[in-house]
mmCIF file of C-alpha atoms in Angstrom:
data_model
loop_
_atom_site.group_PDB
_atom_site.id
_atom_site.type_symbol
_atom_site.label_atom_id
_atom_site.label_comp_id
_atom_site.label_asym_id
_atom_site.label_seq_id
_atom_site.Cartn_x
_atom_site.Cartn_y
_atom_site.Cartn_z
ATOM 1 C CA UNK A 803 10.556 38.481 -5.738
ATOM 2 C CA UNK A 804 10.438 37.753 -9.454
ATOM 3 C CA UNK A 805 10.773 34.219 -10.053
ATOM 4 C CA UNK A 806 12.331 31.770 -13.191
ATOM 5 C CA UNK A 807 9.546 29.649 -12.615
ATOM 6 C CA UNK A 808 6.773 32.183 -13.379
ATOM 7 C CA UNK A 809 8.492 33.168 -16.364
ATOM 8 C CA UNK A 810 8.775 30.454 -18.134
ATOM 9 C CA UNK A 811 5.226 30.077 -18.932
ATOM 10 C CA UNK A 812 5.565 33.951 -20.811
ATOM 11 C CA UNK A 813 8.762 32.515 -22.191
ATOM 12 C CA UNK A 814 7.100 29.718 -23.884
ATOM 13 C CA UNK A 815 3.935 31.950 -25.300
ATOM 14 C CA UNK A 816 6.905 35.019 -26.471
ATOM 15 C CA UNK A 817 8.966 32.232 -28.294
ATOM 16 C CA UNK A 818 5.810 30.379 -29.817
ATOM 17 C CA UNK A 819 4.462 33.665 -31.031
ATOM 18 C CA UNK A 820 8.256 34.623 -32.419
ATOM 19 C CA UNK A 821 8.845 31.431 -33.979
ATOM 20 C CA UNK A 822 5.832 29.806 -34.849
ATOM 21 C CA UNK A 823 3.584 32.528 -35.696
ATOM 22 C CA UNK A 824 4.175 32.862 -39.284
ATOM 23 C CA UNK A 825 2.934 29.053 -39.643
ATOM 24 C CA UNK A 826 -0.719 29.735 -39.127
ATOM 25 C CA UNK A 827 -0.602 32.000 -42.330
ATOM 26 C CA UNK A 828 1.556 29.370 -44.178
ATOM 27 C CA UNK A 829 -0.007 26.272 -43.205
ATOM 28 C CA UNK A 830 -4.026 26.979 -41.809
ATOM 29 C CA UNK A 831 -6.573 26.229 -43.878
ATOM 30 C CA UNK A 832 -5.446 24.373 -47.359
ATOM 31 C CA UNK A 833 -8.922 24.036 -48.395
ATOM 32 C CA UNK A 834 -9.986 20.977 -47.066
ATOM 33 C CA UNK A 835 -12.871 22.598 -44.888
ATOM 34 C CA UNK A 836 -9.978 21.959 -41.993
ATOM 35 C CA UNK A 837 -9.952 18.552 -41.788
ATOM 36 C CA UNK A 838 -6.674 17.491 -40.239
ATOM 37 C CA UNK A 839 -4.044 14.980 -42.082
ATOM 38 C CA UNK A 840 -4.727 11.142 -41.262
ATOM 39 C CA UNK A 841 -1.343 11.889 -39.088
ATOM 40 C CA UNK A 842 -1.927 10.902 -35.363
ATOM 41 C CA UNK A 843 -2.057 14.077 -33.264
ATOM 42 C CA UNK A 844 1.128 14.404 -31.050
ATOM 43 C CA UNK A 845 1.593 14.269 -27.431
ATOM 44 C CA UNK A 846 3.395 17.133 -25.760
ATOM 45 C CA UNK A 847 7.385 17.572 -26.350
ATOM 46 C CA UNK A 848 7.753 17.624 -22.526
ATOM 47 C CA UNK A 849 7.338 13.876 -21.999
ATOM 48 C CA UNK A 850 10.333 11.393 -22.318
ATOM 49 C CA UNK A 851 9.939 8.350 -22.743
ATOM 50 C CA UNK A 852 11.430 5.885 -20.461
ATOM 51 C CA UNK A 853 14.408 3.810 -20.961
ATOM 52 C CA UNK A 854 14.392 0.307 -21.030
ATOM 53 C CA UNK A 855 17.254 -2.576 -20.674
ATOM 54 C CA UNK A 856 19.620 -2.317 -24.185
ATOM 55 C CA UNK A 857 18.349 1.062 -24.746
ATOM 56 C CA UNK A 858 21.080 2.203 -26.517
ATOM 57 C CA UNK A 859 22.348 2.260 -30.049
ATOM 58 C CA UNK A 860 25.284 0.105 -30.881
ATOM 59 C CA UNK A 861 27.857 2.795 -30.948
ATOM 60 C CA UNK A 862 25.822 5.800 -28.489
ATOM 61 C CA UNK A 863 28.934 8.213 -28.593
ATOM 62 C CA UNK A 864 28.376 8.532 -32.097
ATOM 63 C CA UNK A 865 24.718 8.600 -32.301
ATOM 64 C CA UNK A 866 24.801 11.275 -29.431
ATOM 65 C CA UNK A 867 27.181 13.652 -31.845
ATOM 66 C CA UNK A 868 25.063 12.893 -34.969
ATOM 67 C CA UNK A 869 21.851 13.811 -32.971
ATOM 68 C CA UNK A 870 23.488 16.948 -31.835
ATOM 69 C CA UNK A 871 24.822 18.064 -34.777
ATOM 70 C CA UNK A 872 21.481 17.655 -36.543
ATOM 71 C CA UNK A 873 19.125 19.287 -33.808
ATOM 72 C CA UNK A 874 21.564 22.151 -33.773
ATOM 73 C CA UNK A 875 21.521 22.290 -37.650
ATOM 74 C CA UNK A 876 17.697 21.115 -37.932
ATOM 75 C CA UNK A 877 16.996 24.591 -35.723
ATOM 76 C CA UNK A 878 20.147 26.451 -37.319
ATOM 77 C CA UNK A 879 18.095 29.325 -39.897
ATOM 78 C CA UNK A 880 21.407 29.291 -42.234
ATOM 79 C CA UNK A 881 20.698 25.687 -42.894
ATOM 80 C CA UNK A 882 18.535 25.764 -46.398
ATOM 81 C CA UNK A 883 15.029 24.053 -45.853
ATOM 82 C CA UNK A 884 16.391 21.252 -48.154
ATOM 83 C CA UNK A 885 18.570 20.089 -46.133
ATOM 84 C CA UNK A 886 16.045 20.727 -43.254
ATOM 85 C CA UNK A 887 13.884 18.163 -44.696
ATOM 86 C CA UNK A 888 16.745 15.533 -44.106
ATOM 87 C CA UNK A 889 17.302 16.019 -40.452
ATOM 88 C CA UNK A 890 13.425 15.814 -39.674
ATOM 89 C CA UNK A 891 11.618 12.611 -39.863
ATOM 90 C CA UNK A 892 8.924 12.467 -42.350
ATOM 91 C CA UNK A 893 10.344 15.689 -43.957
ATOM 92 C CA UNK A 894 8.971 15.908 -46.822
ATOM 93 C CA UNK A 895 5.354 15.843 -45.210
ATOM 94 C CA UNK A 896 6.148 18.905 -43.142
ATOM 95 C CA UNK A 897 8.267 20.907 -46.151
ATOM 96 C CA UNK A 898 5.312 23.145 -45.747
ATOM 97 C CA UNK A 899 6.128 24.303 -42.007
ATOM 98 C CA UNK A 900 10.055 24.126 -42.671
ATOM 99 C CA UNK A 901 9.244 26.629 -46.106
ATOM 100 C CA UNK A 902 7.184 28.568 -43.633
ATOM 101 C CA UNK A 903 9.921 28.726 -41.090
ATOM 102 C CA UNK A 904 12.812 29.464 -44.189
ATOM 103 C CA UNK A 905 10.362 32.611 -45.010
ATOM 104 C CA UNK A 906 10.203 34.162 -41.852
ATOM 105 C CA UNK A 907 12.714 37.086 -41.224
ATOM 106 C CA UNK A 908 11.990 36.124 -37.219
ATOM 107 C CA UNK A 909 13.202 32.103 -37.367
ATOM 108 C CA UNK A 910 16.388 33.775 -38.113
ATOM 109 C CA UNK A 911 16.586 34.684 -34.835
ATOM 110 C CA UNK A 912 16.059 31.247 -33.259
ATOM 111 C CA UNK A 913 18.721 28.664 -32.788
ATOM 112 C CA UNK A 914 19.097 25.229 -30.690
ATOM 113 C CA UNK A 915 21.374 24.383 -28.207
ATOM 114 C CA UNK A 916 21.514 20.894 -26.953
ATOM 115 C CA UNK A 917 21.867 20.042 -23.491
ATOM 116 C CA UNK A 918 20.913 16.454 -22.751
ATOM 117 C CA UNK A 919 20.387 12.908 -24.848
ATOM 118 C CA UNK A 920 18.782 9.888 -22.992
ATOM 119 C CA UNK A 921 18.223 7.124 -24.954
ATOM 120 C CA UNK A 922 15.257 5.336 -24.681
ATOM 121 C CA UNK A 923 15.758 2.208 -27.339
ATOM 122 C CA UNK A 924 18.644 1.662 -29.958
ATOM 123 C CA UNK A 925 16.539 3.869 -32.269
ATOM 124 C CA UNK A 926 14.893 6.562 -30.082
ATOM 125 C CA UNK A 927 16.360 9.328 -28.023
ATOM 126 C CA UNK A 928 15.277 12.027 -25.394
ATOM 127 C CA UNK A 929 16.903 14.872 -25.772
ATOM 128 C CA UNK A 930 16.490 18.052 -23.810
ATOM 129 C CA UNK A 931 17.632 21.506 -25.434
ATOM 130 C CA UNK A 932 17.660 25.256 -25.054
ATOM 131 C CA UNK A 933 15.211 27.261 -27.600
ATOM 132 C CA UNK A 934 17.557 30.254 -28.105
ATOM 133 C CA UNK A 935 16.095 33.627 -29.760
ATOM 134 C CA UNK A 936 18.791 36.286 -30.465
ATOM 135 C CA UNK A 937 21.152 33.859 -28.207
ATOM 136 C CA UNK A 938 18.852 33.968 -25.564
ATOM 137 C CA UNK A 939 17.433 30.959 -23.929
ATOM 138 C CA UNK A 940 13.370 31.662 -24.763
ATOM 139 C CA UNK A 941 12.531 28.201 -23.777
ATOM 140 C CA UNK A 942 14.872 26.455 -21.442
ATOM 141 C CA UNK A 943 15.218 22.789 -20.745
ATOM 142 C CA UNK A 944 12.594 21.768 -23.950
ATOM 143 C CA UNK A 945 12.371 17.819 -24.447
ATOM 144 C CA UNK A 946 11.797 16.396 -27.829
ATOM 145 C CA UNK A 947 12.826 12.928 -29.692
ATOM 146 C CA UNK A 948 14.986 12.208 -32.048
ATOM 147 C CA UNK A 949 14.469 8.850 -33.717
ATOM 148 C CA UNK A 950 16.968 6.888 -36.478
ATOM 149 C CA UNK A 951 15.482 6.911 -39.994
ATOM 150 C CA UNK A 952 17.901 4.453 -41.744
ATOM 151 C CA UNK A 953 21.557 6.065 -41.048
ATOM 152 C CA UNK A 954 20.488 9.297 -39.784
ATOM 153 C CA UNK A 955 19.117 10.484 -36.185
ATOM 154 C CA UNK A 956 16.283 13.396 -37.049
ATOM 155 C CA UNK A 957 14.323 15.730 -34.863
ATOM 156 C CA UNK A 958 11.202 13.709 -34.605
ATOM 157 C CA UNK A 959 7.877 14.617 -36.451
ATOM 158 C CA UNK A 960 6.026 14.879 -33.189
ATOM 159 C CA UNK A 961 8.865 17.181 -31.493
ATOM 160 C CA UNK A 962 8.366 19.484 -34.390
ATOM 161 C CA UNK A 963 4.611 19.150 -34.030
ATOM 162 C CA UNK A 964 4.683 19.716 -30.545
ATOM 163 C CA UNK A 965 6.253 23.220 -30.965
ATOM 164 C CA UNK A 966 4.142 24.127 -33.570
ATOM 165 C CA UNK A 967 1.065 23.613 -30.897
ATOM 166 C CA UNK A 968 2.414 25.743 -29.067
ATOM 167 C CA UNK A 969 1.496 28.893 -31.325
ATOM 168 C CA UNK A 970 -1.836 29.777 -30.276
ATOM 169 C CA UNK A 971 -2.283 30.611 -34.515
ATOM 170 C CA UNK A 972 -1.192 27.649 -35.486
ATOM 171 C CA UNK A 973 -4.915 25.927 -36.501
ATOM 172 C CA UNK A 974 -3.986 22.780 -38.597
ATOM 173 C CA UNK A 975 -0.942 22.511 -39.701
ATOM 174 C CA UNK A 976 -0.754 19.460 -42.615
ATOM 175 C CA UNK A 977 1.636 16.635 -40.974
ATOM 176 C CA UNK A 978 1.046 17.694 -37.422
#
């Protein structure tokens, strides 16, 4: 019998080809003899971080629909790369991989759904999604962070990072 579980690791490699393909053209080598940025590497997506007494926000029904709305819109392809920029923390570092992304006739295909938010301080969330292609789940149950950047909850740089690892094309991509 043909089991979830031993598709999910072709799910992951179809969806990181798919979506994160076009970034090895975009952002490889700028140059530098491919030195990567003085950016900490990340850890994977997959690990949430544990919560810890007054772990949430002030007001965490809000904060959960802000962080929802701006996954979902961070991953949305309608959403111009400008306003991309806003929703990810330390945007305008990685404009390179959200232009890449904005160029590519297959992100269009790719969408967010959010399942799950666990916070994990007043500033830092888990939250677990569904990587949709064509309104598909391609990789179910994904974890990433969201973390508060003055008034706004943003995908975090390393949960962006972390996907982008997963393209076996990606080489160095500048702010990951």
């Amino acid at each position: 019998m043909f089991s979830t579980r031993n598709c999910r690791p072709a799910a992951w490699a179809a969806a990181a080809v798919l979506v994160l393909g076009p970034l090895a053209a975009a952002c490889g080598d700028d140059g530098d003899g491919g030195s990567r940025p003085a950016t900490s590497p990340p850890t994977t997506a997959a690990t949430p971080e544990s919560p810890t007494d007054g772990a949430e926000p002030a007001d965490p029904a809000a904060a959960e629909e802000q962080i929802k709305k701006n996954w979902t819109d961070f991953f949305d392809p309608f959403v111009p790369t400008d306003e991309k920029v806003k929703l990810l923390e330390n945007g305008e570092a990685l404009r390179p991989v959200l232009t890449a992304f904005g160029n590519d006739k297959n992100a269009a295909r790719v969408s967010a759904e959010v399942t799950g938010i666990q916070f994990t301080s007043p500033t830092r969330a888990t939250v677990t999604y569904n990587l949709m292609v064509d309104g598909n789940t391609a990789l179910p149950d994904a974890k990433g962070t969201a973390v508060l950047e003055g008034d706004t909850w943003k995908v975090s740089q390393k949960a962006l990072c972390a996907l982008v690892e997963l393209s076996p094309n990606a080489g160095d991509v500048p702010g990951c």
